[in-house]
Amino acid sequence: MKLSRDKNFYKTLLTLTLTIALQNVVVNGVGLADNIMLGGYSEDALSGVSLANQIQFLLQMVVMGMGEGLIIIGSQYWGKRQIEPIKKIINIGLIFAMAVSVLFFVVIASAPHWALSLFTNDEDVIAEGVIYLRIICYSYFFFCLTNTLLNGLKAVETVKIGLGISIMTLFVNIALNYCLIYGHFGFPAMGTAGAALATALSQGVSFIILLVMCNTKEDALSIKFSNFKPS
């Protein structure tokens, strides 16, 4: 295999790799922030949320698997500068993401105790995890669509938007955790429910910001959400 001597190629590769790696670290930091801040509140709350995050991890793996396929196929069309096929691929990805989010929501919203009992039989831990899941499941829709669209942007070498949104989500989550878990600045001390609400709200905020950016800011795809319809 012959290596390329194009310095711009390696510069672009390094920039994309480091940006995506940093974004993945930040994304995982959202769940880590919940665990760390709940650690000082209650051991059962910490254990329950850590357990509930196994469900989130499973959802994340499904979305990531679909997103990686989207990137691989989309990047081939991007190499040929064929934009319309990429939009069609993203459209399929968004439909799939909505289906997955609805499936996870229905299962978790209707049977959170059963889902957590697959991992442990400690009722105290399960009780805290159920509190967390009953709220966080409402963020699955935002999580799936946001990550699917960001993966579509990665296919066309647009990664800074994803990194910026991920960092914003992390800081919003930490700030809301501080207010809602412990009850600072006049907010009620909600404990586990506060951590779930903080994460759900931060996911919703990130989706809204991405929605606004895609409809106002020019990018490689000139993405507008109105372009994506069920087919």
Tab-separated table of C-alpha atoms in Angstrom:
chain	number	residue	atom	x	y	z
A	1	MET	CA	0.000	0.000	0.000
A	2	LYS	CA	1.423	3.358	-1.040
A	3	LEU	CA	1.116	6.210	1.431
A	4	SER	CA	-0.050	9.600	0.272
A	5	ARG	CA	2.485	12.425	0.204
A	6	ASP	CA	-0.227	15.078	0.326
A	7	LYS	CA	0.347	17.015	3.570
A	8	ASN	CA	-3.157	18.491	3.416
A	9	PHE	CA	-4.570	14.957	3.516
A	10	TYR	CA	-2.829	14.171	6.819
A	11	LYS	CA	-3.725	17.559	8.235
A	12	THR	CA	-7.410	17.022	7.421
A	13	LEU	CA	-7.294	13.451	8.749
A	14	LEU	CA	-5.710	14.533	12.032
A	15	THR	CA	-8.170	17.406	12.488
A	16	LEU	CA	-11.193	15.191	11.862
A	17	THR	CA	-9.896	12.360	14.052
A	18	LEU	CA	-9.044	14.542	17.027
A	19	THR	CA	-12.302	16.496	16.790
A	20	ILE	CA	-14.447	13.354	16.638
A	21	ALA	CA	-12.462	11.709	19.452
A	22	LEU	CA	-12.898	14.778	21.650
A	23	GLN	CA	-16.609	14.871	20.853
A	24	ASN	CA	-17.001	11.226	21.927
A	25	VAL	CA	-15.231	11.989	25.202
A	26	VAL	CA	-17.559	14.927	25.840
A	27	VAL	CA	-20.667	12.868	24.983
A	28	ASN	CA	-19.676	10.179	27.476
A	29	GLY	CA	-18.966	12.935	29.979
A	30	VAL	CA	-22.706	13.721	30.214
A	31	GLY	CA	-23.452	10.366	31.858
A	32	LEU	CA	-20.262	10.631	33.905
A	33	ALA	CA	-21.372	14.022	35.235
A	34	ASP	CA	-24.620	12.471	36.513
A	35	ASN	CA	-22.696	9.712	38.287
A	36	ILE	CA	-20.146	12.023	39.888
A	37	MET	CA	-22.670	14.592	41.118
A	38	LEU	CA	-25.042	11.924	42.426
A	39	GLY	CA	-22.152	10.276	44.273
A	40	GLY	CA	-22.299	13.010	46.887
A	41	TYR	CA	-26.067	12.727	47.203
A	42	SER	CA	-26.834	9.048	47.747
A	43	GLU	CA	-25.135	5.727	47.111
A	44	ASP	CA	-28.417	4.121	46.043
A	45	ALA	CA	-29.066	7.018	43.661
A	46	LEU	CA	-25.585	6.640	42.186
A	47	SER	CA	-26.018	2.882	41.749
A	48	GLY	CA	-29.509	3.286	40.287
A	49	VAL	CA	-28.435	5.867	37.712
A	50	SER	CA	-25.332	3.860	36.788
A	51	LEU	CA	-27.621	0.900	36.189
A	52	ALA	CA	-30.091	2.972	34.171
A	53	ASN	CA	-27.224	4.263	32.042
A	54	GLN	CA	-26.726	0.704	30.803
A	55	ILE	CA	-29.985	1.191	28.903
A	56	GLN	CA	-28.670	4.494	27.548
A	57	PHE	CA	-25.427	2.757	26.580
A	58	LEU	CA	-27.381	0.131	24.627
A	59	LEU	CA	-29.323	2.861	22.814
A	60	GLN	CA	-26.082	4.697	22.108
A	61	MET	CA	-24.526	1.554	20.599
A	62	VAL	CA	-27.507	1.098	18.259
A	63	VAL	CA	-27.394	4.739	17.154
A	64	MET	CA	-23.615	4.672	16.762
A	65	GLY	CA	-23.771	1.516	14.651
A	66	MET	CA	-26.300	3.094	12.332
A	67	GLY	CA	-24.350	6.360	12.326
A	68	GLU	CA	-21.075	4.687	11.371
A	69	GLY	CA	-22.788	3.023	8.427
A	70	LEU	CA	-24.208	6.403	7.443
A	71	ILE	CA	-20.736	7.965	7.576
A	72	ILE	CA	-19.115	5.178	5.538
A	73	ILE	CA	-21.702	5.265	2.763
A	74	GLY	CA	-22.148	9.040	2.801
A	75	SER	CA	-18.424	9.761	2.682
A	76	GLN	CA	-18.116	7.758	-0.538
A	77	TYR	CA	-20.665	10.021	-2.209
A	78	TRP	CA	-18.956	13.042	-0.656
A	79	GLY	CA	-15.721	12.009	-2.336
A	80	LYS	CA	-17.576	12.302	-5.640
A	81	ARG	CA	-19.281	15.508	-4.443
A	82	GLN	CA	-22.721	13.947	-4.959
A	83	ILE	CA	-24.925	15.704	-2.408
A	84	GLU	CA	-28.423	14.393	-3.123
A	85	PRO	CA	-27.625	10.710	-2.407
A	86	ILE	CA	-26.167	11.763	0.970
A	87	LYS	CA	-29.393	13.572	1.839
A	88	LYS	CA	-31.372	10.446	0.958
A	89	ILE	CA	-29.117	8.351	3.203
A	90	ILE	CA	-29.556	10.823	6.065
A	91	ASN	CA	-33.313	10.708	5.503
A	92	ILE	CA	-33.277	6.923	5.911
A	93	GLY	CA	-31.100	7.305	9.010
A	94	LEU	CA	-33.507	9.790	10.588
A	95	ILE	CA	-36.469	7.487	9.979
A	96	PHE	CA	-34.545	4.593	11.519
A	97	ALA	CA	-33.539	6.793	14.474
A	98	MET	CA	-37.164	7.760	15.110
A	99	ALA	CA	-38.208	4.102	15.008
A	100	VAL	CA	-35.470	3.114	17.469
A	101	SER	CA	-36.292	5.983	19.846
A	102	VAL	CA	-39.997	5.062	19.840
A	103	LEU	CA	-39.173	1.390	20.496
A	104	PHE	CA	-36.893	2.193	23.429
A	105	PHE	CA	-39.372	4.738	24.799
A	106	VAL	CA	-42.309	2.304	24.713
A	107	VAL	CA	-40.338	-0.477	26.411
A	108	ILE	CA	-38.743	1.712	29.082
A	109	ALA	CA	-41.812	3.856	29.796
A	110	SER	CA	-44.054	0.807	30.184
A	111	ALA	CA	-41.684	-1.563	31.986
A	112	PRO	CA	-38.718	0.250	33.601
A	113	HIS	CA	-38.600	-2.148	36.585
A	114	TRP	CA	-38.429	-5.167	34.290
A	115	ALA	CA	-35.672	-3.584	32.183
A	116	LEU	CA	-33.507	-2.869	35.226
A	117	SER	CA	-34.197	-6.249	36.810
A	118	LEU	CA	-32.288	-7.780	33.888
A	119	PHE	CA	-29.118	-6.300	35.427
A	120	THR	CA	-29.705	-6.645	39.193
A	121	ASN	CA	-32.145	-7.881	41.839
A	122	ASP	CA	-31.374	-5.129	44.375
A	123	GLU	CA	-34.760	-3.457	44.841
A	124	ASP	CA	-33.338	-0.252	46.367
A	125	VAL	CA	-31.075	0.266	43.383
A	126	ILE	CA	-33.852	-0.626	40.941
A	127	ALA	CA	-36.211	1.861	42.626
A	128	GLU	CA	-33.747	4.715	42.063
A	129	GLY	CA	-33.101	3.562	38.511
A	130	VAL	CA	-36.830	3.519	37.763
A	131	ILE	CA	-37.123	7.143	38.893
A	132	TYR	CA	-34.335	8.069	36.494
A	133	LEU	CA	-35.665	6.062	33.545
A	134	ARG	CA	-39.231	7.376	33.775
A	135	ILE	CA	-37.873	10.861	33.001
A	136	ILE	CA	-34.849	10.217	30.814
A	137	CYS	CA	-36.815	8.072	28.354
A	138	TYR	CA	-38.440	11.271	27.040
A	139	SER	CA	-35.026	12.393	25.762
A	140	TYR	CA	-34.476	9.341	23.550
A	141	PHE	CA	-36.112	11.031	20.571
A	142	PHE	CA	-33.810	14.076	20.838
A	143	PHE	CA	-30.738	11.911	21.423
A	144	CYS	CA	-31.322	9.671	18.390
A	145	LEU	CA	-32.165	12.422	15.910
A	146	THR	CA	-29.368	14.728	17.067
A	147	ASN	CA	-26.687	12.061	16.774
A	148	THR	CA	-27.972	10.812	13.430
A	149	LEU	CA	-27.842	14.264	11.887
A	150	LEU	CA	-24.411	14.960	13.368
A	151	ASN	CA	-23.150	11.724	11.838
A	152	GLY	CA	-24.507	12.909	8.503
A	153	LEU	CA	-22.479	16.091	8.878
A	154	LYS	CA	-19.370	14.048	9.711
A	155	ALA	CA	-19.721	12.307	6.352
A	156	VAL	CA	-19.096	15.667	4.663
A	157	GLU	CA	-16.199	16.684	6.930
A	158	THR	CA	-18.334	18.973	9.118
A	159	VAL	CA	-17.361	18.058	12.683
A	160	LYS	CA	-16.982	21.335	14.564
A	161	ILE	CA	-20.757	21.760	14.903
A	162	GLY	CA	-21.004	18.397	16.666
A	163	LEU	CA	-18.146	19.191	19.022
A	164	GLY	CA	-19.606	22.575	19.910
A	165	ILE	CA	-23.059	21.143	20.606
A	166	SER	CA	-21.601	18.306	22.684
A	167	ILE	CA	-19.598	20.723	24.847
A	168	MET	CA	-22.641	22.941	25.288
A	169	THR	CA	-24.759	19.917	26.272
A	170	LEU	CA	-22.190	18.875	28.875
A	171	PHE	CA	-22.034	22.296	30.544
A	172	VAL	CA	-25.828	22.726	30.507
A	173	ASN	CA	-26.169	19.274	32.064
A	174	ILE	CA	-23.636	20.032	34.815
A	175	ALA	CA	-25.295	23.371	35.621
A	176	LEU	CA	-28.771	21.821	35.773
A	177	ASN	CA	-27.464	18.906	37.835
A	178	TYR	CA	-26.078	21.346	40.379
A	179	CYS	CA	-29.426	23.109	40.606
A	180	LEU	CA	-31.824	20.167	40.465
A	181	ILE	CA	-29.989	17.414	42.353
A	182	TYR	CA	-29.060	19.490	45.394
A	183	GLY	CA	-31.656	22.264	45.183
A	184	HIS	CA	-29.466	25.335	44.634
A	185	PHE	CA	-30.594	28.788	43.418
A	186	GLY	CA	-34.155	28.260	44.597
A	187	PHE	CA	-34.715	24.960	42.785
A	188	PRO	CA	-36.125	21.973	44.691
A	189	ALA	CA	-33.693	19.197	45.677
A	190	MET	CA	-34.881	16.383	43.402
A	191	GLY	CA	-32.012	13.912	43.703
A	192	THR	CA	-32.219	11.163	41.093
A	193	ALA	CA	-35.202	12.790	39.374
A	194	GLY	CA	-33.215	16.027	39.139
A	195	ALA	CA	-30.316	14.278	37.414
A	196	ALA	CA	-32.687	12.718	34.904
A	197	LEU	CA	-34.484	15.988	34.258
A	198	ALA	CA	-31.178	17.827	33.818
A	199	THR	CA	-29.966	15.315	31.231
A	200	ALA	CA	-33.296	15.284	29.376
A	201	LEU	CA	-33.410	19.086	29.235
A	202	SER	CA	-29.812	19.339	28.040
A	203	GLN	CA	-30.551	16.838	25.255
A	204	GLY	CA	-33.618	18.846	24.272
A	205	VAL	CA	-31.638	22.089	24.225
A	206	SER	CA	-28.930	20.559	22.032
A	207	PHE	CA	-31.553	19.306	19.564
A	208	ILE	CA	-33.203	22.735	19.358
A	209	ILE	CA	-29.847	24.453	18.779
A	210	LEU	CA	-28.956	21.951	16.047
A	211	LEU	CA	-32.390	22.453	14.498
A	212	VAL	CA	-31.859	26.223	14.409
A	213	MET	CA	-28.316	25.926	13.048
A	214	CYS	CA	-29.361	23.557	10.266
A	215	ASN	CA	-32.081	25.936	9.141
A	216	THR	CA	-30.034	29.132	9.348
A	217	LYS	CA	-26.342	28.281	8.919
A	218	GLU	CA	-24.892	27.164	5.613
A	219	ASP	CA	-23.043	23.849	5.705
A	220	ALA	CA	-21.659	21.448	3.127
A	221	LEU	CA	-25.079	19.856	2.644
A	222	SER	CA	-27.131	23.039	2.979
A	223	ILE	CA	-29.295	20.967	5.318
A	224	LYS	CA	-32.814	22.113	6.098
A	225	PHE	CA	-35.043	19.885	8.189
A	226	SER	CA	-37.860	20.538	5.732
A	227	ASN	CA	-35.876	18.485	3.204
A	228	PHE	CA	-36.258	15.318	5.253
A	229	LYS	CA	-39.629	13.615	5.009
A	230	PRO	CA	-40.741	9.998	5.516
A	231	SER	CA	-40.532	8.084	2.250
